[in-house]
Amino acid sequence: MDKIVVEGGARLVGKIPISGAKNAALPLLAAALLPSGASTFKNVPDLADVKTMSKLLRMLGWTVDADKRSLVIAPPTGKKKPKLEAPYELVKTMRASVLVLGPLVARYGRARVSMPGGCAIGARPIDQHLKGLQAMGAKVTLDHGYVDVEAKRLKGATIVLDMPTVTGCENLIMAAALAKGRTVLENAAREPEVEELAVVLNKMGAKIQGAGTPIITIDGVDELLPIEHAIIPDRIEAGTFAVAAAMTRGDVLLEGARPEHLDAVIAKLRAAGVQVAAEAGGVRVRGGGDLQPVDIVTQPHPGFPTDMQAQFMVMACMAKGQSIIKEMIFENRYMHVPELGRMGADVQISGRTAVVRGNSKLNGASVMATDLRASASLVLAGLVAAGKTEVLRVYHLDRGYESIEKKLRGVGAKIKRAKDA
Ligand code: EPZ
């Protein structure tokens, strides 16, 4: 198993290339199940989760040819029939595997997917995904830990979601794209990755309107055609490096980042006293003065993203005063707190609220992460802690950050990857 070793104190200066968005790539790879020919995606991030989704598509019978950051995904041809089952041993490693449900039912009339168990950050049920498919006429049965979904042909329906679930919307948009008639998704997720999926499906010939707003209308078509598409940049990777620049009083250009995907994050960085400017090549972040405390409440987009909560908590530890953080999306997304406490952070948790005292002097330590963004926050802490920090179980990081140590070293961080005995 690898670990990341960071020597604190370096000021980050220079340019960091932002990779394609993990949370756009995963639904887009699932969407490649829909058209009758080979689709090509460019700017694909080199991540463990993308490799896992590629492995799942191959298990279903599709070919996935990777060439640097491009993927060509082609359906089974000739006598080869698609398999329609996503097995437990794969789904348990990545919940986003559930995204194959909508496309398979829409195109082949059935799918059998292992129920994704909970994960470190919460129970994360898929009841809304299933409720929507049932509303479109699918028969949904739970069978020995698997969900079986069948429908001769899905029918358009009006679906009011209990909450704006991101992958729930993505699954239902893909299902509705080939359904008969009109589907209206109400209380829909507005994340840029949902919009990106609609852009790609419309390029395939789908008829989707309203993506990015709370009401999305999908008029089903009979067939979708293959496309070529370059994936949008990863706003959470960009936000993570923005915090790194802010905390180290650095000056970093986040190459390719889109400011319009980061409004809430940029607003909070500026409130903390960080200079953020849109430039031709991306977003430039300059730290400098003392960091001011800021209060954070995580919300569905365009609110402050839950995937940036752990990173902002580390920045809050360095601020001159107390910050209040409320995690409103996931019920257990404070696993980074005990580890930060071992580095000297002063954070008190009460239910969904974290009170961060600030003015901390962090000290390097060996720390262990339990989920992707918690791991990232520990690397950020190591950048400013006195002495050496070792972040163990780096496989969490590799799920969502492409070569994080190389990108940080490229702007002056004293960081390396090493084998953990
Ligand atoms: C997506 O997860 C992202 N993953 C997550 O990113 C992100 O944190 C999350 O959206 C929220 O923004 C991908 O896009 C692959 P949700 P998703 O369905 O779709 C509840 C990362 O670090 N819910 O929007 O699984 C659920 O329990 C990952 O990159 C139901 O109750 O999140 C949660 O409390 C972590 N029933 C809330 O809704 C459902 O059927 C939001 O979940 C679906 C969701």
Short mmCIF file of C-alpha atoms and ligand atoms in Angstrom, two decimals:
data_model
loop_
_atom_site.label_atom_id
_atom_site.label_comp_id
_atom_site.label_asym_id
_atom_site.label_seq_id
_atom_site.Cartn_x
_atom_site.Cartn_y
_atom_site.Cartn_z
CA MET A 1 0.00 0.00 0.00
CA ASP A 2 1.31 3.49 -0.76
CA LYS A 3 1.52 6.50 1.51
CA ILE A 4 2.03 10.20 0.85
CA VAL A 5 4.82 11.94 2.79
CA VAL A 6 4.63 15.75 3.09
CA GLU A 7 7.14 18.17 4.65
CA GLY A 8 5.18 21.26 5.73
CA GLY A 9 6.11 24.89 5.07
CA ALA A 10 6.46 25.28 1.31
CA ARG A 11 4.67 28.16 -0.41
CA LEU A 12 2.90 26.96 -3.57
CA VAL A 13 3.68 29.01 -6.69
CA GLY A 14 3.02 28.15 -10.32
CA LYS A 15 0.45 26.35 -12.48
CA ILE A 16 -1.53 23.18 -11.73
CA PRO A 17 -3.28 21.44 -14.67
CA ILE A 18 -6.83 20.47 -13.66
CA SER A 19 -7.93 17.02 -14.91
CA GLY A 20 -11.31 15.99 -16.30
CA ALA A 21 -14.08 15.72 -13.71
CA LYS A 22 -14.41 12.33 -11.97
CA ASN A 23 -18.10 12.95 -11.26
CA ALA A 24 -18.75 13.77 -14.91
CA ALA A 25 -16.65 10.90 -16.32
CA LEU A 26 -18.51 8.23 -14.34
CA PRO A 27 -22.05 9.01 -15.61
CA LEU A 28 -20.69 9.66 -19.10
CA LEU A 29 -19.09 6.22 -19.26
CA ALA A 30 -22.45 4.76 -18.23
CA ALA A 31 -24.17 6.86 -20.93
CA ALA A 32 -21.89 5.19 -23.50
CA LEU A 33 -24.07 2.07 -23.02
CA LEU A 34 -26.95 3.87 -24.77
CA PRO A 35 -25.85 4.50 -28.38
CA SER A 36 -25.54 1.78 -31.04
CA GLY A 37 -21.91 2.58 -31.91
CA ALA A 38 -18.51 3.51 -30.44
CA SER A 39 -18.24 6.77 -28.46
CA THR A 40 -14.97 8.58 -27.72
CA PHE A 41 -14.30 10.63 -24.57
CA LYS A 42 -11.30 12.93 -24.25
CA ASN A 43 -9.83 14.64 -21.18
CA VAL A 44 -10.68 11.52 -19.18
CA PRO A 45 -9.03 11.67 -15.72
CA ASP A 46 -6.56 8.88 -14.92
CA LEU A 47 -8.33 7.69 -11.73
CA ALA A 48 -9.03 4.40 -9.97
CA ASP A 49 -12.80 5.03 -10.16
CA VAL A 50 -12.63 5.52 -13.94
CA LYS A 51 -10.69 2.25 -14.23
CA THR A 52 -13.39 0.56 -12.12
CA MET A 53 -16.19 1.88 -14.32
CA SER A 54 -14.25 0.78 -17.44
CA LYS A 55 -13.89 -2.69 -15.92
CA LEU A 56 -17.65 -2.82 -15.31
CA LEU A 57 -18.42 -1.84 -18.92
CA ARG A 58 -16.08 -4.60 -20.13
CA MET A 59 -17.84 -7.10 -17.83
CA LEU A 60 -21.12 -6.09 -19.49
CA GLY A 61 -19.60 -6.85 -22.90
CA TRP A 62 -18.52 -3.42 -24.15
CA THR A 63 -14.96 -2.78 -25.30
CA VAL A 64 -13.14 0.08 -23.60
CA ASP A 65 -9.88 1.13 -25.28
CA ALA A 66 -7.83 3.59 -23.27
CA ASP A 67 -5.17 5.76 -24.88
CA LYS A 68 -3.62 8.29 -22.46
CA ARG A 69 -6.63 10.41 -21.52
CA SER A 70 -9.00 9.19 -24.24
CA LEU A 71 -11.43 6.30 -23.98
CA VAL A 72 -13.22 4.63 -26.90
CA ILE A 73 -16.26 2.65 -25.74
CA ALA A 74 -17.96 0.29 -28.20
CA PRO A 75 -20.98 -2.00 -27.76
CA PRO A 76 -20.80 -5.78 -28.21
CA THR A 77 -21.10 -6.74 -31.89
CA GLY A 78 -22.13 -9.81 -33.89
CA LYS A 79 -23.09 -12.81 -31.80
CA LYS A 80 -21.85 -11.22 -28.56
CA LYS A 81 -24.84 -10.27 -26.39
CA PRO A 82 -24.58 -7.69 -23.61
CA LYS A 83 -24.61 -8.96 -20.06
CA LEU A 84 -27.06 -7.03 -17.93
CA GLU A 85 -25.68 -7.63 -14.45
CA ALA A 86 -23.36 -5.49 -12.29
CA PRO A 87 -21.92 -7.88 -9.69
CA TYR A 88 -21.52 -7.26 -5.95
CA GLU A 89 -17.74 -7.65 -5.95
CA LEU A 90 -17.46 -4.67 -8.25
CA VAL A 91 -20.35 -2.49 -7.04
CA LYS A 92 -19.09 -2.73 -3.44
CA THR A 93 -15.87 -1.00 -4.52
CA MET A 94 -17.65 1.88 -6.22
CA ARG A 95 -21.27 2.94 -5.64
CA ALA A 96 -21.36 4.92 -8.86
CA SER A 97 -21.62 1.51 -10.61
CA VAL A 98 -25.35 1.93 -9.99
CA LEU A 99 -25.29 4.39 -12.90
CA VAL A 100 -25.48 1.50 -15.38
CA LEU A 101 -29.02 0.75 -14.18
CA GLY A 102 -30.83 3.46 -16.14
CA PRO A 103 -29.06 2.92 -19.47
CA LEU A 104 -29.37 -0.88 -19.39
CA VAL A 105 -33.09 -0.86 -18.58
CA ALA A 106 -33.74 1.88 -21.14
CA ARG A 107 -31.93 0.07 -23.94
CA TYR A 108 -32.37 -3.62 -23.12
CA GLY A 109 -35.48 -3.71 -20.94
CA ARG A 110 -33.75 -5.16 -17.89
CA ALA A 111 -30.82 -4.90 -15.51
CA ARG A 112 -29.65 -6.62 -12.35
CA VAL A 113 -27.37 -4.53 -10.14
CA SER A 114 -26.02 -5.30 -6.71
CA MET A 115 -27.42 -2.91 -4.16
CA PRO A 116 -24.55 -0.56 -3.29
CA GLY A 117 -24.02 -0.93 0.45
CA GLY A 118 -23.42 2.14 2.55
CA CYS A 119 -19.98 3.67 2.53
CA ALA A 120 -17.78 5.51 5.01
CA ILE A 121 -19.69 8.78 4.68
CA GLY A 122 -23.21 7.46 5.01
CA ALA A 123 -25.98 4.97 4.16
CA ARG A 124 -26.43 6.53 0.70
CA PRO A 125 -29.57 4.59 -0.34
CA ILE A 126 -30.83 4.51 -3.93
CA ASP A 127 -34.55 4.64 -3.18
CA GLN A 128 -35.03 7.70 -5.39
CA HIS A 129 -33.37 5.97 -8.34
CA LEU A 130 -35.78 3.03 -7.95
CA LYS A 131 -38.86 5.19 -7.27
CA GLY A 132 -38.23 7.03 -10.54
CA LEU A 133 -37.81 3.84 -12.56
CA GLN A 134 -41.02 2.44 -11.07
CA ALA A 135 -42.82 5.66 -12.02
CA MET A 136 -41.66 5.00 -15.59
CA GLY A 137 -43.30 1.59 -15.48
CA ALA A 138 -40.39 -0.62 -14.46
CA LYS A 139 -40.91 -3.64 -12.22
CA VAL A 140 -38.36 -3.41 -9.40
CA THR A 141 -37.65 -6.40 -7.17
CA LEU A 142 -35.00 -6.82 -4.45
CA ASP A 143 -33.43 -10.25 -4.56
CA HIS A 144 -30.53 -11.44 -2.32
CA GLY A 145 -28.83 -8.06 -2.23
CA TYR A 146 -29.46 -7.34 -5.88
CA VAL A 147 -32.05 -5.08 -7.47
CA ASP A 148 -33.77 -6.47 -10.56
CA VAL A 149 -35.38 -3.90 -12.85
CA GLU A 150 -37.52 -4.88 -15.84
CA ALA A 151 -39.59 -2.90 -18.36
CA LYS A 152 -40.63 -3.77 -21.89
CA ARG A 153 -40.28 -0.11 -22.68
CA LEU A 154 -40.07 2.66 -20.09
CA LYS A 155 -42.81 5.27 -20.30
CA GLY A 156 -42.37 8.97 -19.64
CA ALA A 157 -43.59 10.13 -16.22
CA THR A 158 -43.52 13.13 -13.91
CA ILE A 159 -41.20 12.35 -11.00
CA VAL A 160 -40.85 14.58 -7.93
CA LEU A 161 -37.61 13.68 -6.15
CA ASP A 162 -37.50 13.78 -2.33
CA MET A 163 -34.08 15.42 -2.59
CA PRO A 164 -31.92 16.61 -5.50
CA THR A 165 -29.86 13.39 -5.75
CA VAL A 166 -27.02 13.75 -8.27
CA THR A 167 -26.61 10.18 -9.49
CA GLY A 168 -30.34 9.61 -8.97
CA CYS A 169 -31.07 12.34 -11.53
CA GLU A 170 -28.34 11.05 -13.82
CA ASN A 171 -29.77 7.52 -13.76
CA LEU A 172 -33.30 8.76 -14.45
CA ILE A 173 -32.24 11.16 -17.22
CA MET A 174 -30.48 8.29 -19.01
CA ALA A 175 -33.49 6.01 -18.51
CA ALA A 176 -35.92 8.66 -19.78
CA ALA A 177 -33.79 9.44 -22.86
CA LEU A 178 -35.06 6.23 -24.56
CA ALA A 179 -38.46 6.03 -22.84
CA LYS A 180 -41.71 6.49 -24.74
CA GLY A 181 -43.05 9.99 -24.13
CA ARG A 182 -42.11 12.87 -21.86
CA THR A 183 -40.48 12.62 -18.43
CA VAL A 184 -40.36 15.61 -16.10
CA LEU A 185 -37.89 15.44 -13.19
CA GLU A 186 -38.82 17.89 -10.42
CA ASN A 187 -36.51 18.87 -7.55
CA ALA A 188 -33.67 17.80 -9.85
CA ALA A 189 -29.96 18.15 -8.99
CA ARG A 190 -28.33 21.21 -10.59
CA GLU A 191 -24.66 20.11 -10.42
CA PRO A 192 -22.49 20.95 -13.47
CA GLU A 193 -21.94 17.22 -13.95
CA VAL A 194 -25.69 16.71 -14.44
CA GLU A 195 -25.65 19.47 -17.06
CA GLU A 196 -22.63 17.86 -18.72
CA LEU A 197 -24.52 14.55 -18.98
CA ALA A 198 -27.47 16.30 -20.65
CA VAL A 199 -25.11 18.04 -23.10
CA VAL A 200 -23.61 14.70 -24.12
CA LEU A 201 -26.97 12.90 -24.34
CA ASN A 202 -28.34 15.73 -26.52
CA LYS A 203 -25.25 15.35 -28.75
CA MET A 204 -26.29 11.67 -29.01
CA GLY A 205 -29.73 12.79 -30.21
CA ALA A 206 -31.66 12.96 -26.93
CA LYS A 207 -34.18 15.72 -26.28
CA ILE A 208 -33.39 17.13 -22.82
CA GLN A 209 -34.22 20.61 -21.59
CA GLY A 210 -33.70 22.35 -18.24
CA ALA A 211 -30.53 20.57 -17.07
CA GLY A 212 -28.93 22.80 -14.43
CA THR A 213 -32.35 23.91 -13.18
CA PRO A 214 -34.65 22.13 -10.70
CA ILE A 215 -37.00 20.97 -13.49
CA ILE A 216 -35.59 18.78 -16.27
CA THR A 217 -37.75 17.67 -19.22
CA ILE A 218 -36.78 14.65 -21.30
CA ASP A 219 -38.69 13.67 -24.46
CA GLY A 220 -37.79 10.05 -25.20
CA VAL A 221 -36.40 9.04 -28.60
CA ASP A 222 -36.04 5.62 -30.21
CA GLU A 223 -32.29 5.54 -30.67
CA LEU A 224 -29.15 7.41 -29.64
CA LEU A 225 -26.03 7.80 -31.74
CA PRO A 226 -22.35 7.62 -30.68
CA ILE A 227 -20.42 10.86 -30.12
CA GLU A 228 -17.00 12.31 -29.35
CA HIS A 229 -16.72 14.60 -26.32
CA ALA A 230 -14.07 16.25 -24.10
CA ILE A 231 -15.03 16.06 -20.41
CA ILE A 232 -15.35 19.23 -18.30
CA PRO A 233 -12.64 19.98 -15.70
CA ASP A 234 -12.96 18.73 -12.13
CA ARG A 235 -14.30 21.56 -9.95
CA ILE A 236 -13.56 19.69 -6.71
CA GLU A 237 -9.96 19.00 -7.67
CA ALA A 238 -9.67 22.70 -8.56
CA GLY A 239 -11.26 23.73 -5.25
CA THR A 240 -8.92 21.43 -3.34
CA PHE A 241 -5.82 23.04 -4.90
CA ALA A 242 -7.32 26.50 -4.39
CA VAL A 243 -7.39 25.80 -0.64
CA ALA A 244 -3.77 24.57 -0.84
CA ALA A 245 -2.71 27.85 -2.45
CA ALA A 246 -4.68 29.88 0.09
CA MET A 247 -3.25 28.08 3.14
CA THR A 248 0.37 28.27 1.94
CA ARG A 249 0.00 32.00 1.04
CA GLY A 250 0.82 30.91 -2.48
CA ASP A 251 0.06 32.08 -5.99
CA VAL A 252 -1.32 29.30 -8.19
CA LEU A 253 -3.06 29.22 -11.57
CA LEU A 254 -5.58 26.35 -11.71
CA GLU A 255 -5.20 25.60 -15.41
CA GLY A 256 -8.47 24.86 -17.18
CA ALA A 257 -10.66 25.38 -14.11
CA ARG A 258 -14.06 26.98 -14.81
CA PRO A 259 -14.95 29.74 -12.32
CA GLU A 260 -18.65 29.35 -13.10
CA HIS A 261 -18.53 25.84 -11.58
CA LEU A 262 -17.07 27.19 -8.34
CA ASP A 263 -19.22 30.20 -7.40
CA ALA A 264 -19.94 29.12 -3.80
CA VAL A 265 -16.35 28.01 -3.20
CA ILE A 266 -14.90 31.23 -4.66
CA ALA A 267 -17.29 33.32 -2.56
CA LYS A 268 -16.08 31.61 0.63
CA LEU A 269 -12.41 31.87 -0.37
CA ARG A 270 -12.85 35.61 -0.90
CA ALA A 271 -14.68 35.91 2.42
CA ALA A 272 -11.63 34.26 4.02
CA GLY A 273 -9.42 36.96 2.52
CA VAL A 274 -8.09 34.96 -0.42
CA GLN A 275 -7.67 36.63 -3.83
CA VAL A 276 -9.39 34.66 -6.61
CA ALA A 277 -9.46 35.85 -10.22
CA ALA A 278 -10.72 34.35 -13.47
CA GLU A 279 -7.89 34.45 -16.02
CA ALA A 280 -7.59 33.34 -19.64
CA GLY A 281 -5.99 30.04 -18.65
CA GLY A 282 -8.21 29.24 -15.67
CA VAL A 283 -8.60 30.48 -12.11
CA ARG A 284 -5.77 32.20 -10.22
CA VAL A 285 -5.66 31.91 -6.41
CA ARG A 286 -3.41 34.06 -4.24
CA GLY A 287 -3.07 33.74 -0.49
CA GLY A 288 -1.25 36.39 1.41
CA GLY A 289 -2.76 37.99 4.47
CA ASP A 290 -4.15 36.21 7.50
CA LEU A 291 -6.99 33.81 6.74
CA GLN A 292 -10.34 34.95 8.15
CA PRO A 293 -12.83 32.48 9.67
CA VAL A 294 -15.84 31.61 7.48
CA ASP A 295 -19.04 29.70 8.26
CA ILE A 296 -19.98 26.88 5.84
CA VAL A 297 -23.27 25.04 5.30
CA THR A 298 -23.05 22.29 2.67
CA GLN A 299 -25.97 22.27 0.24
CA PRO A 300 -26.89 20.83 -3.17
CA HIS A 301 -25.47 22.89 -6.07
CA PRO A 302 -25.30 25.86 -6.43
CA GLY A 303 -24.83 25.84 -2.64
CA PHE A 304 -21.47 25.07 -1.02
CA PRO A 305 -20.43 21.53 -2.12
CA THR A 306 -20.16 18.79 0.50
CA ASP A 307 -17.12 17.51 -1.42
CA MET A 308 -15.25 20.67 -0.34
CA GLN A 309 -16.22 20.55 3.36
CA ALA A 310 -13.17 18.65 4.64
CA GLN A 311 -10.77 20.87 2.70
CA PHE A 312 -12.34 24.06 4.05
CA MET A 313 -12.20 22.67 7.58
CA VAL A 314 -8.40 22.50 7.33
CA MET A 315 -8.27 26.07 6.08
CA ALA A 316 -10.56 27.08 8.97
CA CYS A 317 -8.03 25.58 11.41
CA MET A 318 -5.51 28.15 10.16
CA ALA A 319 -7.96 31.10 10.28
CA LYS A 320 -7.76 33.89 12.87
CA GLY A 321 -10.96 32.98 14.71
CA GLN A 322 -13.81 30.49 15.01
CA SER A 323 -15.66 28.95 12.05
CA ILE A 324 -18.90 26.97 12.13
CA ILE A 325 -19.31 24.17 9.57
CA LYS A 326 -22.59 22.33 8.99
CA GLU A 327 -22.57 19.14 6.87
CA MET A 328 -26.15 18.87 5.64
CA ILE A 329 -25.77 16.28 2.87
CA PHE A 330 -24.11 13.21 4.40
CA GLU A 331 -24.66 12.00 7.95
CA ASN A 332 -21.11 10.87 8.63
CA ARG A 333 -18.68 13.07 6.81
CA TYR A 334 -16.42 14.17 9.67
CA MET A 335 -13.99 11.24 9.71
CA HIS A 336 -11.14 13.64 8.99
CA VAL A 337 -11.75 15.40 12.33
CA PRO A 338 -10.08 12.89 14.70
CA GLU A 339 -7.07 12.71 12.37
CA LEU A 340 -6.80 16.51 12.18
CA GLY A 341 -7.09 16.53 15.98
CA ARG A 342 -3.98 14.36 16.15
CA MET A 343 -2.17 17.09 14.21
CA GLY A 344 -3.26 19.74 16.72
CA ALA A 345 -6.53 20.99 15.22
CA ASP A 346 -9.25 22.07 17.66
CA VAL A 347 -12.60 20.97 16.20
CA GLN A 348 -15.69 20.14 18.28
CA ILE A 349 -18.42 18.08 16.61
CA SER A 350 -22.03 18.20 17.71
CA GLY A 351 -24.35 16.31 15.36
CA ARG A 352 -24.05 17.86 11.92
CA THR A 353 -22.17 20.91 13.25
CA ALA A 354 -18.42 21.32 13.61
CA VAL A 355 -17.00 24.25 15.58
CA VAL A 356 -13.46 24.99 14.38
CA ARG A 357 -11.53 27.13 16.88
CA GLY A 358 -8.87 28.35 14.41
CA ASN A 359 -5.42 29.79 15.22
CA SER A 360 -4.08 26.22 15.21
CA LYS A 361 -0.43 25.35 14.90
CA LEU A 362 -0.61 21.99 13.14
CA ASN A 363 2.14 19.42 13.70
CA GLY A 364 3.05 16.67 11.27
CA ALA A 365 1.91 13.14 12.17
CA SER A 366 1.09 9.76 10.64
CA VAL A 367 -2.61 9.96 9.78
CA MET A 368 -5.09 7.70 8.08
CA ALA A 369 -7.97 8.54 5.84
CA THR A 370 -11.26 6.76 5.38
CA ASP A 371 -12.75 8.50 2.38
CA LEU A 372 -11.62 10.43 -0.64
CA ARG A 373 -12.09 14.03 0.49
CA ALA A 374 -10.98 13.29 4.06
CA SER A 375 -7.71 12.01 2.56
CA ALA A 376 -7.32 15.19 0.55
CA SER A 377 -7.83 17.31 3.66
CA LEU A 378 -5.01 15.44 5.44
CA VAL A 379 -2.63 16.17 2.56
CA LEU A 380 -3.62 19.85 2.78
CA ALA A 381 -2.95 19.80 6.52
CA GLY A 382 0.48 18.27 5.86
CA LEU A 383 1.35 21.17 3.55
CA VAL A 384 1.17 23.64 6.47
CA ALA A 385 2.00 21.42 9.46
CA ALA A 386 5.37 21.71 11.17
CA GLY A 387 7.53 18.73 10.24
CA LYS A 388 6.59 15.56 8.39
CA THR A 389 3.10 14.15 7.79
CA GLU A 390 2.45 10.66 6.44
CA VAL A 391 -1.00 10.06 4.95
CA LEU A 392 -1.70 6.33 4.86
CA ARG A 393 -4.19 4.37 2.70
CA VAL A 394 -3.54 6.54 -0.33
CA TYR A 395 -5.83 4.34 -2.40
CA HIS A 396 -8.68 6.57 -1.17
CA LEU A 397 -6.95 9.55 -2.76
CA ASP A 398 -6.21 7.75 -6.01
CA ARG A 399 -9.95 7.26 -6.54
CA GLY A 400 -10.47 10.95 -7.15
CA TYR A 401 -7.16 12.77 -7.58
CA GLU A 402 -4.82 12.15 -10.53
CA SER A 403 -1.17 12.19 -9.35
CA ILE A 404 -1.89 14.63 -6.53
CA GLU A 405 1.70 14.49 -5.27
CA LYS A 406 3.12 15.24 -8.73
CA LYS A 407 0.78 18.18 -9.22
CA LEU A 408 1.63 19.65 -5.80
CA ARG A 409 5.38 19.02 -6.26
CA GLY A 410 5.08 20.91 -9.54
CA VAL A 411 4.27 24.08 -7.60
CA GLY A 412 6.89 23.65 -4.89
CA ALA A 413 5.41 21.30 -2.29
CA LYS A 414 7.82 18.96 -0.52
CA ILE A 415 5.76 15.84 -1.12
CA LYS A 416 6.35 12.31 -2.34
CA ARG A 417 4.68 8.93 -2.60
CA ALA A 418 6.34 6.04 -0.77
CA LYS A 419 5.67 2.38 -0.07
CA ASP A 420 4.04 1.84 3.32
CA ALA A 421 5.84 -1.11 4.99
C1 EPZ B 1 -22.72 12.37 -5.83
O1 EPZ B 1 -23.00 11.26 -5.02
C2 EPZ B 1 -21.21 12.46 -5.93
N1 EPZ B 1 -20.69 11.24 -6.56
C3 EPZ B 1 -20.61 12.63 -4.53
O2 EPZ B 1 -19.22 12.79 -4.69
C4 EPZ B 1 -21.19 13.91 -3.92
O3 EPZ B 1 -20.70 14.05 -2.61
C5 EPZ B 1 -22.72 13.81 -3.90
O4 EPZ B 1 -23.22 13.58 -5.24
C6 EPZ B 1 -23.37 15.08 -3.37
O5 EPZ B 1 -22.96 16.17 -4.15
C7 EPZ B 1 -20.79 11.11 -7.91
O6 EPZ B 1 -21.30 11.98 -8.60
C8 EPZ B 1 -20.23 9.86 -8.51
P1 EPZ B 1 -26.65 12.09 -3.79
P2 EPZ B 1 -24.51 10.69 -4.92
O7 EPZ B 1 -27.46 10.99 -4.38
O8 EPZ B 1 -25.21 10.90 -6.21
C9 EPZ B 1 -29.46 10.92 -0.19
C10 EPZ B 1 -16.96 12.45 -4.15
O9 EPZ B 1 -16.29 12.68 -3.14
N2 EPZ B 1 -30.10 10.01 -1.15
O10 EPZ B 1 -26.75 13.46 -4.38
O11 EPZ B 1 -24.42 9.32 -4.36
C11 EPZ B 1 -28.05 10.49 0.15
O12 EPZ B 1 -28.04 9.56 1.20
C12 EPZ B 1 -18.34 11.84 -4.04
O13 EPZ B 1 -16.59 12.70 -5.33
C13 EPZ B 1 -31.21 9.27 -0.74
O14 EPZ B 1 -31.63 9.34 0.40
O15 EPZ B 1 -25.13 11.67 -3.83
C14 EPZ B 1 -27.38 11.79 0.54
O16 EPZ B 1 -27.66 12.07 1.89
C15 EPZ B 1 -18.70 11.56 -2.59
N3 EPZ B 1 -31.81 8.43 -1.64
C16 EPZ B 1 -28.08 12.83 -0.34
O17 EPZ B 1 -29.30 12.20 -0.81
C17 EPZ B 1 -31.37 8.31 -2.94
O18 EPZ B 1 -31.96 7.53 -3.72
C18 EPZ B 1 -27.28 13.27 -1.55
O19 EPZ B 1 -26.91 12.09 -2.22
C19 EPZ B 1 -30.24 9.07 -3.33
C20 EPZ B 1 -29.63 9.92 -2.44
#
